[in-house]
Short mmCIF file of C-alpha atoms in Angstrom, two decimals:
data_model
loop_
_atom_site.label_atom_id
_atom_site.label_comp_id
_atom_site.label_asym_id
_atom_site.label_seq_id
_atom_site.Cartn_x
_atom_site.Cartn_y
_atom_site.Cartn_z
CA MET A 1 5.41 -4.95 9.01
CA PHE A 2 2.62 -6.90 6.78
CA ASN A 3 0.08 -6.09 9.44
CA ARG A 4 0.75 -2.27 8.80
CA ILE A 5 0.94 -2.24 4.77
CA SER A 6 -2.74 -4.63 4.84
CA TYR A 7 -3.68 -1.47 7.17
CA THR A 8 -2.48 1.04 5.31
CA TRP A 9 -4.99 -0.47 2.79
CA GLY A 10 -7.51 0.19 4.32
CA LEU A 11 -6.27 3.87 4.30
CA MET A 12 -6.20 3.82 0.63
CA ARG A 13 -9.42 2.48 -0.18
CA ALA A 14 -11.05 5.18 2.25
CA SER A 15 -8.90 7.57 0.17
CA TRP A 16 -10.59 6.09 -3.03
CA ASP A 17 -13.65 6.88 -1.30
CA VAL A 18 -13.15 10.53 -1.25
CA LEU A 19 -11.65 10.69 -5.14
CA LYS A 20 -14.86 8.80 -6.51
CA LYS A 21 -17.36 11.84 -5.39
CA ASP A 22 -14.54 14.31 -6.86
CA LYS A 23 -13.23 12.79 -9.91
CA THR A 24 -12.29 16.42 -11.01
CA LEU A 25 -9.10 15.93 -8.89
CA LEU A 26 -7.15 13.41 -10.96
CA LEU A 27 -7.14 17.26 -13.09
CA PHE A 28 -4.74 18.40 -10.97
CA PRO A 29 -1.83 15.78 -11.07
CA LEU A 30 -2.94 15.52 -14.79
CA LEU A 31 -1.62 18.94 -15.50
CA SER A 32 0.94 19.29 -13.29
CA GLY A 33 2.41 16.37 -15.15
CA PHE A 34 1.85 18.59 -18.13
CA CYS A 35 3.53 21.40 -16.71
CA CYS A 36 6.34 19.62 -15.68
CA LEU A 37 7.12 18.36 -19.24
CA LEU A 38 7.14 21.79 -20.60
CA VAL A 39 9.47 23.09 -18.26
CA LEU A 40 11.65 19.90 -18.91
CA LEU A 41 11.75 20.76 -22.42
CA SER A 42 12.15 24.38 -22.26
CA PHE A 43 15.46 23.39 -20.06
CA ALA A 44 16.42 20.63 -21.69
CA ILE A 45 16.45 21.95 -25.26
CA PRO A 46 18.57 24.96 -24.92
CA MET A 47 21.36 23.10 -23.06
CA PHE A 48 21.28 20.00 -25.49
CA VAL A 49 21.71 22.63 -28.10
CA SER A 50 24.52 24.15 -26.46
CA GLY A 51 26.32 21.55 -25.80
CA ALA A 52 25.92 22.43 -22.03
CA TRP A 53 24.23 19.11 -20.63
CA HIS A 54 27.07 17.48 -19.76
CA PRO A 55 28.35 17.99 -15.97
CA PRO A 56 30.91 20.38 -16.10
CA ALA A 57 35.13 18.73 -15.20
CA ARG A 58 37.14 19.21 -12.15
CA ASP A 59 39.56 21.89 -14.22
CA ALA A 60 36.51 23.46 -16.07
CA GLY A 61 36.70 27.28 -15.19
CA SER A 62 34.43 29.10 -13.11
CA ALA A 63 31.79 30.35 -15.45
CA ALA A 64 31.70 27.29 -17.01
CA THR A 65 30.20 25.98 -14.06
CA THR A 66 28.20 28.62 -12.51
CA VAL A 67 26.31 28.57 -16.08
CA TYR A 68 25.76 24.46 -15.55
CA TYR A 69 24.61 24.57 -11.91
CA GLY A 70 23.06 27.87 -12.45
CA PHE A 71 20.86 26.53 -14.70
CA ILE A 72 20.24 23.39 -12.96
CA PHE A 73 19.40 25.26 -10.32
CA LEU A 74 16.59 27.21 -12.02
CA PHE A 75 15.42 24.14 -13.58
CA TYR A 76 14.93 22.59 -10.04
CA LEU A 77 13.38 25.78 -8.92
CA ALA A 78 10.80 25.85 -11.88
CA ASN A 79 9.96 21.93 -11.72
CA TYR A 80 9.62 22.54 -7.68
CA PHE A 81 7.66 25.41 -7.77
CA VAL A 82 5.38 23.66 -10.50
CA ILE A 83 4.84 20.61 -8.57
CA THR A 84 4.45 21.86 -5.07
CA PHE A 85 1.74 24.82 -6.60
CA PHE A 86 -0.40 21.66 -7.98
CA ASN A 87 0.08 19.87 -4.78
CA THR A 88 -1.34 22.46 -2.61
CA ALA A 89 -4.43 22.87 -5.08
CA ILE A 90 -5.65 19.17 -4.53
CA ILE A 91 -4.67 18.38 -0.37
CA SER A 92 -7.00 22.16 -0.58
CA CYS A 93 -9.52 20.54 -2.23
CA ALA A 94 -9.28 17.29 -0.48
CA MET A 95 -9.40 19.20 3.13
CA LEU A 96 -12.50 20.79 2.30
CA ARG A 97 -14.36 17.39 1.18
CA MET A 98 -13.92 16.06 4.41
CA ALA A 99 -14.16 19.04 5.88
CA GLY A 100 -18.09 18.29 4.36
CA GLY A 101 -17.51 21.22 1.49
CA THR A 102 -17.91 20.20 -2.09
CA PRO A 103 -14.71 21.66 -3.43
CA THR A 104 -14.24 22.61 -7.80
CA VAL A 105 -11.55 22.53 -10.08
CA GLY A 106 -11.52 26.89 -9.32
CA ASP A 107 -11.71 26.63 -5.63
CA GLY A 108 -7.80 24.00 -5.83
CA PHE A 109 -6.56 27.17 -7.74
CA ARG A 110 -7.63 29.74 -5.65
CA GLU A 111 -6.71 28.15 -2.01
CA ALA A 112 -2.79 27.36 -4.22
CA ALA A 113 -2.66 31.29 -5.97
CA ALA A 114 -3.70 32.52 -2.51
CA ARG A 115 -0.34 30.77 -0.70
CA LEU A 116 2.20 31.85 -3.83
CA PRO A 117 4.25 33.22 -1.52
CA GLN A 118 4.79 29.88 0.56
CA ILE A 119 4.81 28.00 -2.12
CA ALA A 120 7.61 29.95 -3.76
CA GLY A 121 10.06 30.01 -0.61
CA TRP A 122 9.63 26.00 -0.96
CA ALA A 123 10.06 25.98 -3.96
CA LEU A 124 13.11 27.53 -3.54
CA LEU A 125 14.39 26.08 -0.25
CA SER A 126 13.79 22.45 -2.36
CA ALA A 127 15.77 23.87 -5.26
CA THR A 128 18.12 25.10 -2.83
CA VAL A 129 18.37 21.61 -1.27
CA GLY A 130 18.61 19.84 -4.51
CA LEU A 131 21.58 21.73 -6.23
CA VAL A 132 23.50 20.57 -3.42
CA LEU A 133 22.99 17.02 -3.55
CA ARG A 134 23.55 17.56 -7.31
CA ILE A 135 26.89 18.96 -6.63
CA ILE A 136 27.46 16.21 -4.35
CA GLU A 137 26.97 13.17 -6.84
CA ASP A 138 28.45 15.08 -9.78
CA ARG A 139 31.70 15.93 -7.79
CA SER A 140 32.16 12.77 -5.36
CA GLU A 141 31.27 10.39 -8.62
CA LYS A 142 30.29 6.87 -6.68
CA ILE A 143 30.26 7.79 -3.32
CA GLY A 144 28.85 11.23 -3.78
CA SER A 145 25.92 9.16 -6.00
CA ILE A 146 25.41 6.91 -2.40
CA VAL A 147 25.46 10.04 -0.03
CA ALA A 148 22.92 12.26 -2.15
CA GLY A 149 21.19 8.94 -2.40
CA LEU A 150 20.81 8.66 1.64
CA LEU A 151 20.70 12.67 1.91
CA GLY A 152 17.67 12.65 -0.65
CA MET A 153 15.19 9.98 1.15
CA ALA A 154 15.94 11.58 4.70
CA TRP A 155 14.97 15.10 2.67
CA THR A 156 11.83 13.17 1.33
CA VAL A 157 11.00 11.58 4.34
CA VAL A 158 11.01 15.11 6.68
CA SER A 159 9.45 16.96 3.99
CA PHE A 160 6.27 14.71 3.11
CA MET A 161 4.06 16.54 5.29
CA VAL A 162 4.87 20.25 4.07
CA VAL A 163 2.27 21.24 1.37
CA PRO A 164 -0.54 19.98 3.79
CA VAL A 165 1.32 22.33 6.95
CA VAL A 166 1.21 24.88 4.35
CA VAL A 167 -2.19 24.40 2.87
CA ALA A 168 -3.86 24.71 6.63
CA GLU A 169 -1.44 26.91 8.74
CA ARG A 170 0.11 28.92 5.69
CA LYS A 171 3.61 28.69 7.08
CA GLY A 172 6.70 29.97 5.86
CA PRO A 173 9.26 26.65 4.00
CA PHE A 174 11.42 26.75 7.08
CA ALA A 175 8.35 26.73 9.76
CA ALA A 176 6.25 23.73 7.35
CA LEU A 177 9.41 22.00 7.69
CA LYS A 178 9.82 22.15 11.57
CA GLY A 179 6.11 20.98 11.23
CA SER A 180 6.56 18.18 8.69
CA THR A 181 9.15 17.04 11.12
CA GLU A 182 7.43 17.00 14.43
CA LEU A 183 4.47 15.87 12.42
CA LEU A 184 6.29 12.33 11.23
CA ARG A 185 7.63 11.97 14.95
CA GLN A 186 3.31 11.26 15.35
CA THR A 187 3.06 9.52 12.00
CA TRP A 188 5.79 7.80 10.90
CA GLY A 189 4.20 4.31 10.74
CA GLU A 190 2.07 5.37 8.42
CA GLN A 191 3.30 7.70 6.62
CA LEU A 192 6.28 5.71 5.36
CA VAL A 193 4.38 2.08 5.34
CA GLY A 194 1.61 4.55 3.83
CA ASN A 195 3.87 5.62 0.69
CA PHE A 196 5.89 1.85 0.83
CA SER A 197 2.33 0.41 0.06
CA PHE A 198 1.27 2.81 -2.28
CA GLY A 199 3.74 2.59 -4.66
CA MET A 200 4.18 -1.47 -4.11
CA MET A 201 0.50 -1.26 -4.77
CA PHE A 202 0.20 1.00 -8.08
CA GLY A 203 2.98 -1.29 -8.74
CA LEU A 204 1.49 -4.31 -8.82
CA LEU A 205 -1.65 -2.38 -11.00
CA GLY A 206 1.09 -1.74 -13.39
CA LEU A 207 1.93 -5.36 -14.57
CA PRO A 208 -0.85 -5.39 -17.13
CA GLY A 209 0.57 -2.23 -19.20
CA PHE A 210 3.90 -4.09 -19.32
CA GLY A 211 1.82 -7.26 -20.36
CA LEU A 212 -0.16 -5.21 -23.00
CA ILE A 213 3.51 -3.93 -24.20
CA ALA A 214 5.16 -7.94 -24.88
CA VAL A 215 1.76 -9.14 -26.33
CA GLY A 216 2.68 -6.64 -28.47
CA VAL A 217 6.25 -7.35 -28.85
CA PHE A 218 5.00 -10.98 -29.67
CA SER A 219 2.24 -9.71 -32.57
CA GLY A 220 4.79 -9.74 -35.10
CA SER A 221 2.94 -6.92 -36.22
CA THR A 222 3.94 -3.78 -36.55
CA ALA A 223 0.09 -1.95 -36.31
CA GLY A 224 -0.41 -4.39 -33.51
CA LEU A 225 2.86 -3.26 -31.27
CA VAL A 226 1.38 0.35 -31.96
CA PHE A 227 -1.78 -0.22 -30.55
CA CYS A 228 -0.89 -2.15 -27.37
CA ILE A 229 2.08 0.24 -26.35
CA ALA A 230 -0.80 2.91 -26.88
CA LEU A 231 -3.26 0.75 -24.90
CA ALA A 232 -0.14 0.60 -22.40
CA VAL A 233 0.67 4.28 -22.30
CA MET A 234 -2.85 5.28 -21.16
CA TYR A 235 -3.54 2.54 -18.50
CA LEU A 236 -0.03 3.40 -16.96
CA VAL A 237 -0.65 7.36 -16.97
CA ALA A 238 -4.39 7.24 -15.91
CA LEU A 239 -2.93 4.41 -13.24
CA SER A 240 0.09 7.28 -12.27
CA LEU A 241 -2.74 9.86 -11.88
CA ILE A 242 -4.73 7.49 -9.56
CA GLN A 243 -2.06 7.29 -7.27
CA SER A 244 -0.80 10.86 -7.31
CA ALA A 245 -4.52 11.66 -6.44
CA LEU A 246 -4.78 9.11 -3.37
CA GLN A 247 -1.55 10.01 -2.45
CA SER A 248 -2.39 13.78 -1.87
CA ILE A 249 -6.16 12.89 0.07
CA PHE A 250 -3.95 9.94 2.88
CA GLN A 251 -1.21 12.94 3.53
CA ALA A 252 -4.51 15.38 4.22
CA ALA A 253 -6.56 13.08 5.88
CA VAL A 254 -3.72 12.30 8.17
CA TYR A 255 -2.48 15.38 8.81
CA LEU A 256 -6.03 16.82 9.91
CA TYR A 257 -6.72 13.74 12.45
CA ALA A 258 -3.02 14.30 13.74
CA ARG A 259 -4.22 18.22 14.45
CA ASN A 260 -7.28 17.90 15.19
CA GLN A 261 -7.75 14.21 16.18
CA THR A 262 -10.51 13.89 15.02
CA ALA A 263 -10.86 11.54 11.61
CA PRO A 264 -12.50 14.16 8.42
CA ALA A 265 -15.25 12.96 6.79
CA GLY A 266 -14.64 9.58 4.67
CA PHE A 267 -12.43 8.70 6.87
CA GLU A 268 -12.90 5.92 10.75
CA SER A 269 -11.39 7.49 13.99
CA ASP A 270 -9.90 3.58 14.34
CA LEU A 271 -8.68 3.80 10.93
CA LEU A 272 -7.05 6.93 11.27
CA ALA A 273 -6.05 6.30 15.03
CA GLY A 274 -3.25 3.29 14.18
CA ALA A 275 -1.38 6.67 12.07
CA LEU A 276 -0.20 7.59 15.16
CA ARG A 277 2.17 6.61 17.84
CA SER A 278 1.73 7.76 21.65
CA LYS A 279 5.06 10.00 22.23
#
């Protein structure tokens, strides 16, 4: 396990080398986060003001239940659309760079816009799955939370390579999910351990940010506390943007190697060969 984590660290460094050549890729996760915040506010404020943010009781009428879950579904739909759109843009740029091109931010937006039907279809499917999991969690209390959590983890795993499939093959949601599942059988080691190690490494790198907050708390100064919190927030936001960009580059690299059996630019064949297992 630790050998595979160390191996994936090599992939992470290779992804970093690609990102250094196209630092503008960081703009996509930044815009994605900002748009997701706008989506959240546009749904959360009306639901909070109307008092409809609580899950309906078991004896609630069908109208109240329909309105509540209808709002939840629309929120999921909008949120998944935004996330998938910007993920498509950054993975398109990463693939273009690894193919020897020189992508721009405009290229990413054009490639994502050219795949709007596929993005909308995947957002619709993801929102439906998310709604089903939410209903299970709301209606079955503790057991439902456990079941929904396990199903959610499984869904995250099997859909991990959907966006690269959408970018490269322009497949619809079900075909892209099938393609992601097939790639999962080949690349399960580096996909799962890669996600784990990315999260673990960036979790460790995030500790200084929380250390800054602790310094501010113990400084005994309001100005010092505000300053330290501001620095910590900027540091953690920058770290999350880098993590998101590196994971997208990682996905693109593993997909290209699995499909073409040749290492894309910026990655070594020996490095990516370990990401595939024999059938």
